[in-house]
Amino acid sequence: MLSFIANWLRDLLTAWFQAWHVPLVFVDILAWIVGGVAILILVMVVALVFIYLERKISGYIQSRLGPERVGPWGIFQTAMDALKLLQKEDIVPAGADKILHTLGPIAFFVVGLLGYLVIPWEEGGTIARMVDAHVGVLYVLAFGSLSVIGILMGGWGSNNKWSLLGALRGAAQMISYEVPMLLAVVCVVLLAGSLSLSTIVDQQKTLGLLSWNLWRPWLWLPVILYLIAATAEVNRTPFDLPEAESELVAGYHTEYSGMKFAFFFLAEYGNFFLVGLIFSVLFLGGWSSPFGYPDPLRIPGVIWLLGKATVTVFFLMWVRWTLPRLRVDQLMSLCWKVLLPVGFLSLLIAGTAALYV
Amino acid sequence: MGLRELEDRLRQLPGNLPRAPEQPLRRWAQTHHEGGLSVAFINVVDKVLDTGRACSTWGLQFGLACCAIEMMAVGASRYDLDRFGVFFRGSPRQADAMLVAGTLTLKMADVLRRLYDQMPEPRYVIAVGNCAISGGRFYHHAYSVVRGVDRVVPVDIYVPGCPPRPESFIDAIRKLHQLMRRESIADTIGHGERQHEDFFRKRELP
Amino acid sequence: MRKRYGDNLWDLLRILAAGAWSILVGLYITGINLIRPGVCERYPRRDHRPDYQPRPGYRGDFALLSDPERPGGLRCIACLQCQNICPDQCIHITPEGKGKDRHPVQFRIDTGLCQFCWLCVEVCPVAAITMTPDYETATDQPQKLIRDLDTLRERGRNIPEPQRVEPVGCVADGGA
């Protein structure tokens, strides 16, 4: 359905621009702008919905109710949070590096948005043909690495030793956990034979539910590995030491107030949803329906993908409110001493399976 | 600064900080007699902004003594503060309301003032428990207690009780919301300096 | 290292399996709590206990009990016992009259100073003062926390008897 809309718009714009004798390159530029705005809106809506869901789910797990006064069942809570954060005074601490302090949240937010460009939302490639999807996996991992810069800028630019400590711990955690995540993703790539995310989904769409990568036993280790490593990538409990409240006040976003804090907050949930999306694409079959390839229910693939990502995110939130936080040395030793050998083992298994199965 | 200097400084403060005389809240339409679109616009903007501020008050946990246990109880499952959108942030930079729950000692008064100064505007203070209102049971005979949090920061809502019930807490938050909803951006025009603005806020509960 | 990772591969696998099992048990517990109804009383509405009252003897705000036959309309004889015994000196009474006609013309209690110790209720010889189960008393001005005679009289109008919790007695008398 998305490609239908995109193609229709493109044809319409081409016809108009030809009628008005405007150079046709502007159609592409307009398509890029529309695609970018669509992603921005999607990420904002996703962050809004998931912050609300997190508060509700955490409330129900703790035998209480989450927000419930702000709208029916409290659905306008996050919008009110954003409205309040807009009104707050914008404080830059004395002695802080003003440029870094301002750019930190912006960098974090923008990099979080960029990961959404290569995900196959529908059959026929990414939206508006913006990014060449042949190296989708590489692109996503690269932008996962870039989000470390936003955290480091936030921590250094706050002129606060606790922020700096939190930022350094966060950076160490994020760059360390990229390695097991990479190994888990490479296992899937070995089996699919291509770095392109669309091809990975295309190989899981034939039989619906039965052909998902989740059910292949030689991929079970990568599944667990990816879930653990990606949770650590986005600083979620049990790995949320850099931003934990009782540990380092609030870590790298201690000194941020108002809209800058809102950027960190929204970007964190945007990243979290991206993790869910990549998990759905790699292991749960992406936009394909569980009922078979030409979807008998005729539901657009976007809905299936968002639904699967939501289930993954719900599962990770459930894990968040179950497990206690890991200390930083336990965290690092888990990564390098446990997950890395397990990653190599899973690579061995997946490689063998790719050759002989 | 040393304890002695702090005591000298605190001894020089008056009993309660100067409060503005009780005036009804000045709405834009009362000061400017032309009505019409500008008034309606400001009223709509006020309503939206005040609702945003009230529906999502993030509290700075400042539990000092026994009233902190009641603050924990009100955040827990039975009386849930998250229903009102209030959840506790550790950092003063991200908090709207400071819930001072418990006895303020002289050593802590410096810290309290510093954290209050670090909160961004618009900010509110709720003094919970009799020790925070007036020194409470320690008013006579205690050498280390500040007789009331309002000697150090300007307070918006006082919650009496020793300690107050969790329902009193929720009642106080609702009264704070009433206070917030009566504010207007018209009152902030002309206030340049941050430190004096707090002392002359014109507010009143019905 | 040996203690954490075990002696050999079999031990390591057992340790990992025990860890994974504990995570699954934790997920089960939180999952069950997700589905069960919560214990939250929605306070202003109180869905779980709509006619909730604090237990008798709860120490909330103050009230002076009324006695229509006496001058002043209150049981209080202005004996100043509560004023003398209050550890925070938050009661201030101005008495008037002599003998049986003695009554207070000004009775101020500062609830912002009180520690709710119940001593004034215990010591009153005529059971004139009590504490009501009224806890919604937050205000924005500390002056509004001072209760004066009219407020206390209003509050005590419908109370027939004070909420007395009888003192148990001191150890020397054989009490608890």
XYZ file of C-alpha atoms in Angstrom:
739
model
C 0.000 0.000 0.000
C 2.835 2.379 0.772
C 4.474 1.789 -2.590
C 1.107 2.356 -4.225
C 0.803 5.752 -2.539
C 4.427 6.606 -3.263
C 4.136 5.710 -6.931
C 0.890 7.568 -7.314
C 2.400 10.705 -5.785
C 5.445 10.396 -7.930
C 3.395 10.086 -11.110
C 1.255 13.023 -10.100
C 4.242 15.215 -9.388
C 5.977 14.182 -12.590
C 2.890 15.105 -14.577
C 2.596 18.496 -12.861
C 6.238 19.345 -13.203
C 6.225 18.447 -16.852
C 3.190 20.635 -17.357
C 4.905 23.555 -15.659
C 8.269 22.933 -17.294
C 10.095 22.446 -14.005
C 13.208 20.255 -14.164
C 12.306 16.715 -13.145
C 15.051 16.431 -10.572
C 12.798 18.372 -8.229
C 10.422 15.443 -8.138
C 13.147 13.382 -6.563
C 14.044 16.102 -4.113
C 10.435 16.523 -3.121
C 10.114 12.778 -2.711
C 13.112 12.768 -0.413
C 11.699 15.596 1.660
C 8.323 13.924 1.973
C 9.973 10.659 2.941
C 12.076 12.374 5.563
C 9.103 14.128 7.059
C 7.185 10.869 7.093
C 9.975 9.192 9.045
C 10.151 12.090 11.464
C 6.438 11.892 12.095
C 6.607 8.147 12.469
C 9.383 8.340 15.028
C 7.613 11.031 17.023
C 4.375 9.063 17.060
C 6.205 5.879 17.943
C 8.076 7.547 20.779
C 4.847 9.086 22.083
C 3.002 5.786 21.993
C 5.792 3.770 23.514
C 6.488 6.150 26.363
C 2.814 5.939 27.260
C 2.819 2.150 26.897
C 5.898 1.829 29.041
C 4.310 3.758 31.867
C 1.095 1.798 31.625
C 2.797 -1.584 31.378
C 5.179 -0.815 34.199
C 2.182 0.253 36.226
C 0.270 -2.944 35.608
C 3.289 -5.102 36.344
C 3.684 -3.281 39.646
C -0.001 -3.802 40.543
C -0.832 -0.159 40.057
C -2.245 1.851 37.226
C -0.214 4.050 34.981
C -1.327 7.493 33.872
C -5.087 7.558 33.714
C -6.318 11.059 34.342
C -5.040 12.927 31.368
C -7.366 11.576 28.705
C -9.444 8.426 28.489
C -7.048 5.831 29.919
C -4.407 8.552 29.986
C -3.543 8.478 26.300
C -2.632 12.152 26.098
C -0.020 11.860 28.828
C 3.044 11.973 26.595
C 1.662 14.848 24.581
C 1.240 16.777 27.814
C 4.782 15.844 28.807
C 6.052 17.272 25.550
C 3.945 20.399 26.010
C 5.349 20.924 29.476
C 8.909 20.345 28.347
C 8.436 23.007 25.695
C 7.694 25.594 28.361
C 10.681 24.909 30.530
C 13.573 27.258 30.746
C 16.583 26.204 28.760
C 19.596 26.077 31.035
C 23.161 25.777 29.860
C 25.399 25.181 32.876
C 28.035 27.769 33.598
C 31.368 26.714 32.212
C 29.821 24.205 29.873
C 30.743 24.119 26.236
C 27.669 25.737 24.698
C 28.079 24.237 21.261
C 28.498 20.695 22.508
C 25.722 21.079 25.008
C 23.296 22.096 22.300
C 24.483 19.690 19.648
C 24.496 16.582 21.853
C 20.775 15.878 21.880
C 20.429 16.948 18.271
C 23.119 14.532 17.135
C 21.596 11.711 19.136
C 18.141 12.349 17.745
C 19.138 12.716 14.114
C 21.273 9.595 14.097
C 18.426 7.689 15.661
C 16.170 8.796 12.828
C 18.582 7.773 10.125
C 18.413 4.103 10.962
C 14.799 3.982 9.827
C 15.669 4.706 6.216
C 16.781 1.245 5.175
C 14.059 -0.838 6.706
C 11.851 -2.554 4.171
C 8.397 -1.364 5.045
C 6.725 -2.986 2.105
C 7.387 -5.178 -0.761
C 9.381 -3.367 -3.368
C 12.012 -1.792 -1.211
C 12.240 1.129 1.115
C 9.967 4.116 0.966
C 10.365 6.522 -1.857
C 13.496 4.709 -2.982
C 15.613 6.946 -0.850
C 18.435 4.779 0.200
C 19.983 1.986 -1.779
C 19.076 -1.095 0.155
C 21.846 -3.393 -1.045
C 23.890 -2.884 2.107
C 21.091 -2.346 4.612
C 22.689 -4.334 7.427
C 25.975 -2.479 7.196
C 24.185 0.839 7.210
C 22.166 0.042 10.315
C 25.207 -1.111 12.242
C 27.115 1.978 11.200
C 24.445 4.289 12.487
C 24.255 2.329 15.691
C 27.874 3.229 16.222
C 27.313 6.882 15.456
C 24.823 7.390 18.232
C 27.695 7.100 20.697
C 28.823 10.553 19.617
C 25.609 12.150 20.814
C 26.063 10.661 24.260
C 29.669 11.717 24.513
C 28.820 15.251 23.483
C 26.065 15.357 26.053
C 28.300 14.128 28.814
C 31.307 16.304 28.066
C 29.318 19.408 27.330
C 27.643 19.401 30.742
C 30.612 20.451 32.862
C 29.641 17.860 35.424
C 31.811 14.970 36.491
C 28.877 12.647 37.017
C 27.577 13.321 33.533
C 31.000 12.645 32.149
C 31.263 9.362 33.992
C 27.829 8.351 32.831
C 28.633 9.273 29.257
C 31.903 7.380 29.259
C 30.277 4.320 30.703
C 27.512 4.591 28.161
C 29.950 4.961 25.318
C 32.024 1.994 26.486
C 28.905 -0.111 26.801
C 27.554 0.847 23.414
C 30.723 0.265 21.462
C 31.426 -3.005 23.255
C 28.023 -4.478 22.621
C 28.182 -3.748 18.934
C 30.493 -6.717 18.498
C 28.114 -9.459 19.688
C 25.274 -7.724 17.881
C 27.284 -7.740 14.700
C 28.078 -11.425 15.099
C 24.415 -12.269 15.597
C 23.377 -10.293 12.537
C 26.180 -11.793 10.445
C 24.811 -15.259 11.181
C 21.530 -14.282 9.574
C 23.358 -12.666 6.677
C 25.301 -15.868 6.074
C 22.111 -17.800 5.730
C 20.427 -15.228 3.553
C 23.438 -14.703 1.358
C 22.996 -10.969 1.122
C 23.455 -7.873 3.227
C 20.229 -6.420 1.968
C 17.368 -6.360 4.455
C 14.786 -6.780 1.699
C 16.395 -10.049 0.617
C 16.393 -11.334 4.176
C 12.680 -10.667 4.388
C 12.048 -12.136 0.961
C 13.470 -15.422 2.135
C 11.067 -15.541 5.049
C 7.862 -14.763 3.303
C 7.106 -17.952 1.434
C 5.242 -20.020 3.976
C 4.126 -17.353 6.366
C 4.660 -18.251 10.000
C 6.566 -21.438 9.309
C 9.355 -19.887 7.322
C 10.438 -17.302 9.889
C 14.054 -17.329 10.916
C 12.986 -17.658 14.506
C 12.177 -21.327 14.138
C 15.479 -22.431 12.674
C 17.444 -24.101 15.468
C 20.832 -23.021 14.193
C 19.641 -19.450 14.598
C 18.459 -19.682 18.193
C 21.783 -18.570 19.619
C 21.837 -15.477 17.404
C 18.296 -14.663 18.506
C 19.241 -14.596 22.169
C 22.509 -12.872 21.422
C 20.831 -10.178 19.394
C 18.192 -9.517 22.022
C 20.762 -9.117 24.776
C 23.219 -7.081 22.749
C 20.621 -4.786 21.255
C 19.118 -4.076 24.673
C 22.554 -3.041 25.811
C 23.039 -0.930 22.690
C 20.073 1.242 23.489
C 20.818 1.512 27.218
C 17.784 -0.282 28.505
C 17.611 -2.158 31.734
C 19.177 -4.431 32.741
C 21.917 -2.449 31.066
C 20.848 1.108 31.757
C 23.656 2.112 34.072
C 24.531 5.325 32.200
C 21.113 6.755 32.790
C 19.975 5.092 35.958
C 18.537 7.389 38.534
C 19.946 5.954 41.660
C 23.405 5.480 40.270
C 24.628 8.649 38.639
C 21.704 10.952 39.245
C 20.619 10.769 35.650
C 23.884 10.050 33.896
C 24.645 11.877 30.719
C 21.371 13.743 30.630
C 21.560 15.167 34.145
C 22.112 18.736 33.062
C 19.528 18.870 30.321
C 16.214 20.596 30.844
C 13.278 21.329 28.634
C 13.321 20.504 24.970
C 16.878 19.151 24.872
C 15.914 16.556 27.421
C 12.844 15.813 25.351
C 15.145 15.074 22.410
C 17.142 12.568 24.437
C 13.985 11.007 25.753
C 12.288 10.664 22.365
C 15.448 9.500 20.654
C 15.955 6.773 23.198
C 12.538 5.351 22.478
C 13.093 5.829 18.763
C 16.252 3.724 19.014
C 14.425 1.156 21.043
C 11.743 0.801 18.415
C 14.426 0.523 15.761
C 15.864 -2.444 17.627
C 12.427 -4.026 17.590
C 12.066 -3.349 13.885
C 15.420 -4.888 13.023
C 14.596 -7.929 15.122
C 11.324 -8.323 13.255
C 13.036 -7.965 9.917
C 15.833 -10.397 10.698
C 14.012 -13.081 12.600
C 10.278 -12.568 12.440
C 9.721 -12.163 8.752
C 9.439 -8.412 8.338
C 6.465 -7.200 6.385
C 5.266 -10.658 5.413
C 2.076 -11.920 6.946
C 2.073 -15.064 9.096
C -0.609 -16.546 6.891
C 1.337 -16.934 3.699
C 2.892 -14.877 0.982
C 0.107 -13.181 -0.895
C -1.592 -12.109 2.259
C -5.057 -13.680 2.399
C -6.291 -10.931 4.702
C -4.977 -8.171 2.444
C -3.510 -6.247 5.365
C -0.718 -3.893 4.269
C 2.763 -5.150 5.120
C 3.520 -2.015 7.135
C 0.921 -3.026 9.697
C 2.433 -6.485 10.087
C 5.900 -5.047 10.522
C 4.781 -2.493 13.098
C 2.822 -5.160 14.931
C 5.779 -7.513 15.137
C 8.050 -4.704 16.287
C 5.505 -3.773 18.948
C 5.423 -7.335 20.259
C 9.221 -7.374 20.450
C 9.263 -4.055 22.246
C 6.600 -5.268 24.644
C 8.707 -8.315 25.411
C 11.783 -6.173 26.062
C 9.800 -3.876 28.336
C 8.604 -6.923 30.220
C 12.228 -7.943 30.656
C 13.049 -4.437 31.838
C 10.631 -4.600 34.732
C 11.791 -8.061 35.725
C 15.539 -7.938 35.897
C 17.750 -5.854 38.160
C 20.440 -3.651 36.800
C 23.913 -4.908 36.072
C 26.950 -3.196 37.516
C 29.347 -1.780 34.992
C 32.065 -4.371 35.496
C 29.547 -7.180 35.268
C 28.214 -5.577 32.120
C 31.586 -5.376 30.412
C 32.649 -8.838 31.471
C 29.361 -10.213 30.201
C 30.032 -8.693 26.829
C 33.641 -9.640 26.321
C 33.853 -12.880 28.265
C 30.489 -14.456 27.606
C 28.719 -12.973 24.614
C 31.752 -12.788 22.362
C 32.635 -16.502 22.615
C 28.950 -17.337 22.251
C 28.920 -15.152 19.168
C 31.812 -17.024 17.620
C 30.119 -20.309 18.436
C 26.906 -19.196 16.803
C 28.874 -18.047 13.769
C 30.367 -21.498 13.514
C 26.979 -23.163 13.782
C 25.313 -20.828 11.330
C 28.146 -21.149 8.855
C 27.922 -24.934 8.987
C 24.181 -24.747 8.527
C 24.580 -22.410 5.584
C 26.859 -24.887 3.859
C 24.989 -28.082 4.448
C 21.359 -27.194 5.013
C 30.483 27.403 53.815
C 30.818 26.533 57.464
C 28.025 25.745 59.833
C 28.615 28.952 61.777
C 28.294 31.192 58.749
C 25.190 29.347 57.697
C 23.627 29.796 61.104
C 24.405 33.510 61.070
C 22.906 33.882 57.650
C 19.795 31.965 58.573
C 19.349 33.903 61.770
C 19.151 37.100 59.805
C 16.256 35.909 57.683
C 12.781 36.911 58.764
C 10.416 34.272 60.022
C 8.603 33.844 56.768
C 9.711 35.200 53.455
C 7.792 38.299 52.385
C 4.670 37.307 50.635
C 2.728 39.400 48.221
C -0.488 40.763 49.728
C -3.439 38.657 48.794
C -4.762 39.981 45.530
C -7.077 38.349 43.096
C -5.273 37.031 40.085
C -4.984 39.633 37.400
C -6.225 38.306 34.159
C -5.287 40.097 30.983
C -8.856 41.196 30.400
C -9.000 43.030 33.701
C -5.996 45.200 33.091
C -6.670 46.069 29.529
C -10.158 47.178 28.866
C -10.190 46.415 25.229
C -11.585 42.967 24.735
C -11.740 40.939 21.633
C -9.396 38.672 19.843
C -6.186 39.358 21.735
C -7.817 38.536 25.046
C -9.344 35.372 23.712
C -6.051 34.339 22.209
C -4.118 34.891 25.422
C -6.750 33.026 27.388
C -6.563 30.054 25.052
C -2.773 30.018 25.160
C -2.888 30.254 28.947
C -5.294 27.390 29.198
C -3.217 25.160 26.930
C 0.072 25.926 28.638
C -1.337 25.609 32.132
C -2.971 22.311 31.296
C 0.317 21.025 29.924
C 2.118 22.043 33.054
C -0.494 20.591 35.355
C -1.004 17.276 33.608
C 2.632 16.366 33.695
C 4.304 17.644 36.846
C 7.586 15.900 37.359
C 8.627 15.920 40.967
C 12.111 16.244 42.412
C 12.304 13.779 45.216
C 13.673 15.512 48.255
C 12.722 13.162 51.026
C 14.588 14.082 54.154
C 12.996 12.240 57.081
C 9.850 10.340 58.059
C 7.675 12.183 55.552
C 9.861 10.600 52.887
C 8.355 7.244 53.801
C 4.934 8.671 53.092
C 6.256 10.035 49.822
C 7.420 6.552 48.908
C 4.032 5.206 49.925
C 2.244 7.652 47.699
C 4.420 6.680 44.764
C 3.822 3.004 45.359
C 0.993 0.820 44.194
C -1.896 1.636 46.488
C -2.003 5.385 46.079
C -0.340 5.882 42.766
C 1.067 9.256 41.823
C 1.818 8.139 38.281
C -1.911 8.317 37.576
C -1.604 12.074 37.666
C 1.483 12.071 35.502
C 3.763 12.789 38.443
C 6.871 10.737 38.538
C 10.057 11.391 40.383
C 13.133 12.496 38.542
C 16.493 12.479 40.242
C 17.941 15.523 38.572
C 16.695 19.019 39.451
C 17.116 20.112 35.866
C 14.258 17.942 34.767
C 11.867 18.502 37.659
C 8.944 20.873 37.979
C 7.978 20.581 41.597
C 10.224 19.988 44.555
C 8.550 17.916 47.257
C 10.417 18.786 50.425
C 9.365 16.005 52.743
C 10.878 15.984 56.168
C 12.946 17.979 58.610
C 15.332 20.505 57.140
C 18.551 20.761 59.074
C 21.077 23.577 58.828
C 23.559 21.468 56.933
C 21.004 20.509 54.353
C 19.654 24.032 53.902
C 22.534 24.996 51.650
C 21.927 21.973 49.463
C 18.212 22.690 49.341
C 18.776 26.224 48.134
C 21.272 25.091 45.549
C 18.953 22.470 44.125
C 16.108 24.949 44.071
C 18.272 27.357 42.104
C 19.117 24.647 39.626
C 15.518 23.922 38.751
C 14.343 25.565 35.559
C 11.372 27.875 35.579
C 8.399 27.354 35.972
C 9.039 25.646 39.271
C 7.027 24.990 42.400
C 7.779 23.853 45.924
C 5.528 21.744 48.093
C 6.421 21.647 51.787
C 5.262 18.326 53.166
C 4.861 17.707 56.839
C 4.965 19.990 59.806
C 8.735 19.978 60.021
C 8.916 21.535 56.595
C 6.174 24.070 57.339
C 7.479 25.453 60.610
C 10.031 23.152 62.155
C 7.159 21.191 63.661
C 8.011 19.213 66.734
C 11.534 20.644 66.640
C 10.484 24.287 66.775
C 11.437 24.676 70.399
C 14.739 23.415 71.692
C 16.424 22.018 68.545
C 19.736 23.624 67.641
C 20.168 22.176 64.183
C 16.757 22.473 62.565
C 15.622 25.207 60.223
C 12.200 26.337 61.411
C 10.370 25.883 58.175
C 11.478 25.370 54.622
C 10.035 28.716 53.623
C 12.989 30.435 55.265
C 15.120 29.097 52.454
C 12.926 28.649 49.378
C 9.548 30.162 48.535
C 6.858 27.565 49.066
C 3.658 27.149 47.116
C 1.692 24.487 48.939
C 1.889 23.465 52.567
C 0.733 20.023 53.591
C 0.228 19.707 57.342
C 0.478 16.404 59.107
C 3.044 14.497 61.014
C 3.351 12.689 58.665
C 0.526 13.499 56.274
C -1.388 10.601 54.785
C -0.715 9.673 51.168
C -4.173 10.975 50.361
C -3.120 14.379 51.704
C -0.228 14.288 49.279
C -2.530 13.649 46.380
C -4.824 16.380 47.625
C -1.855 18.754 47.736
C -0.901 17.919 44.177
C -4.430 18.637 43.074
C -4.344 21.992 44.822
C -1.058 22.701 43.093
C -2.766 21.961 39.809
C -5.489 24.452 40.695
C -2.784 27.023 41.359
C -1.108 26.285 38.058
C -4.329 26.611 36.155
C -4.843 30.111 37.491
C -1.563 31.391 36.137
C -1.265 33.506 33.078
C 1.571 34.332 30.767
C 0.521 37.947 31.129
C 2.045 37.900 34.608
C 5.462 37.051 33.321
C 5.795 40.035 31.044
C 8.328 42.451 32.379
C 9.957 40.100 34.842
C 13.547 40.036 33.839
C 15.514 38.751 36.738
C 15.071 35.198 37.723
C 15.749 35.431 41.402
C 13.217 38.058 42.265
C 10.363 36.736 40.285
C 9.522 33.942 42.671
C 8.962 36.152 45.641
C 6.274 38.199 44.054
C 4.144 35.614 42.359
C 0.550 36.598 42.577
C -1.498 33.582 43.221
C -4.362 32.549 45.355
C -6.367 29.444 45.916
C -10.121 29.936 46.027
C 36.852 -17.360 37.819
C 36.442 -20.955 38.803
C 33.640 -20.131 41.191
C 31.765 -18.079 38.662
C 32.223 -20.170 35.575
C 32.473 -23.659 37.033
C 35.146 -26.323 36.801
C 34.445 -27.706 33.405
C 32.106 -27.283 30.495
C 29.328 -29.297 32.068
C 29.388 -27.089 35.143
C 29.328 -23.984 33.001
C 26.301 -25.198 31.123
C 24.551 -25.990 34.386
C 25.274 -22.504 35.697
C 23.991 -20.928 32.502
C 20.875 -23.077 32.587
C 20.199 -22.107 36.194
C 20.574 -18.455 35.272
C 18.250 -18.754 32.319
C 15.688 -20.598 34.431
C 15.749 -17.836 37.049
C 15.115 -15.253 34.352
C 12.155 -17.255 33.091
C 10.709 -17.563 36.593
C 11.056 -13.803 37.013
C 9.285 -13.203 33.721
C 6.493 -15.506 34.805
C 5.998 -13.594 38.059
C 5.896 -10.201 36.408
C 3.693 -11.578 33.652
C 1.174 -12.886 36.162
C 1.160 -9.519 37.901
C 0.541 -7.829 34.589
C -2.691 -9.714 34.196
C -3.960 -9.639 37.753
C -6.046 -6.653 38.894
C -3.974 -4.176 40.825
C -4.302 -2.923 44.358
C -4.491 0.710 43.407
C -7.253 2.677 45.054
C -8.000 5.491 42.720
C -7.916 7.938 45.571
C -10.348 10.699 44.768
C -12.781 8.119 43.454
C -11.842 5.130 45.557
C -13.122 2.404 43.285
C -11.924 -0.359 45.523
C -13.374 0.914 48.771
C -15.970 3.571 48.058
C -16.959 4.262 51.642
C -13.524 4.332 53.102
C -13.054 6.005 56.425
C -9.827 6.089 58.375
C -9.900 3.891 61.435
C -11.528 5.347 64.537
C -9.048 7.325 66.493
C -7.242 8.591 63.424
C -5.546 11.878 64.216
C -6.512 14.379 61.581
C -7.693 17.925 62.021
C -9.103 19.330 65.267
C -12.667 19.901 66.506
C -14.282 21.282 69.649
C -17.378 19.478 70.801
C -20.497 21.460 71.429
C -22.778 21.687 74.426
C -25.679 24.028 73.812
C -26.432 24.662 77.482
C -23.127 26.214 78.362
C -22.096 29.806 77.630
C -20.050 29.786 74.465
C -21.877 26.674 73.253
C -18.874 24.422 73.785
C -17.989 21.824 76.348
C -14.654 23.538 76.834
C -14.203 25.105 80.277
C -10.982 26.919 79.336
C -9.012 25.181 82.024
C -5.880 25.603 79.847
C -4.774 22.010 80.496
C -4.354 21.298 76.789
C -2.386 24.515 76.373
C -0.085 23.559 79.184
C 0.528 20.022 78.111
C 1.061 20.603 74.403
C 4.754 19.834 73.729
C 4.883 22.250 70.805
C 2.857 25.033 72.463
C 0.577 25.306 69.507
C -2.683 25.964 71.420
C -3.485 29.473 72.577
C -6.657 30.068 74.629
C -8.135 33.294 75.977
C -10.591 32.408 78.734
C -13.446 34.524 80.005
C -15.843 34.241 82.893
C -15.541 32.581 86.247
C -16.665 29.328 87.757
C -19.281 27.452 85.787
C -19.452 30.171 83.140
C -15.830 29.965 82.136
C -15.488 29.554 78.404
C -12.932 30.424 75.752
C -13.333 33.522 73.588
C -10.274 32.746 71.511
C -8.965 29.260 70.820
C -6.211 29.013 68.250
C -4.437 25.804 67.258
C -1.575 26.011 64.808
C -1.807 22.760 62.867
C 1.438 23.604 61.125
C 3.304 23.195 64.386
C 1.353 20.371 65.991
C 2.827 16.898 66.148
C -0.531 15.161 66.532
C 0.454 13.498 69.760
C -3.102 13.316 71.203
C -2.000 14.602 74.616
C -4.496 17.462 74.543
C -7.352 15.038 73.957
C -6.200 12.741 76.738
C -5.753 15.432 79.336
C -9.040 17.263 78.747
C -11.231 16.715 81.833
C -14.520 17.295 80.021
C -13.735 15.568 76.706
C -14.141 18.809 74.792
C -11.455 18.551 72.156
C -10.869 15.777 69.678
C -9.210 15.045 66.390
C -11.361 14.241 63.417
C -10.441 11.883 60.573
C -10.094 14.801 58.199
C -6.882 14.781 56.230
C -7.421 16.915 53.170
C -5.888 20.025 54.625
C -3.249 21.257 52.180
C -3.204 25.019 51.622
C -1.116 27.628 49.937
C -0.666 30.036 52.860
C 0.639 28.938 56.251
C -1.700 31.402 57.971
C -4.614 29.297 56.816
C -3.313 26.421 58.893
C -4.177 28.177 62.153
C -7.585 27.002 63.303
C -9.591 29.443 65.339
C -12.639 29.134 67.516
C -15.306 29.376 64.840
C -13.697 26.783 62.596
C -13.289 24.388 65.467
C -16.839 24.915 66.597
C -18.127 24.251 63.073
C -16.188 21.118 62.810
C -17.359 19.777 66.120
C -21.010 20.506 65.524
C -21.970 17.033 64.405
C -19.677 15.001 66.601
C -21.502 13.482 69.579
C -18.531 12.006 71.375
C -14.827 12.466 70.944
C -12.825 9.734 69.347
C -11.206 8.613 72.489
C -8.705 5.877 72.512
C -8.459 5.064 76.180
C -4.982 5.310 77.617
C -3.698 1.901 78.539
C -2.068 2.953 81.773
C 1.535 3.072 82.830
C 3.674 0.104 83.701
C 3.814 0.927 87.416
C 0.043 0.547 87.696
C 0.119 -2.863 86.103
C -0.943 -1.621 82.662
C 0.704 -2.584 79.349
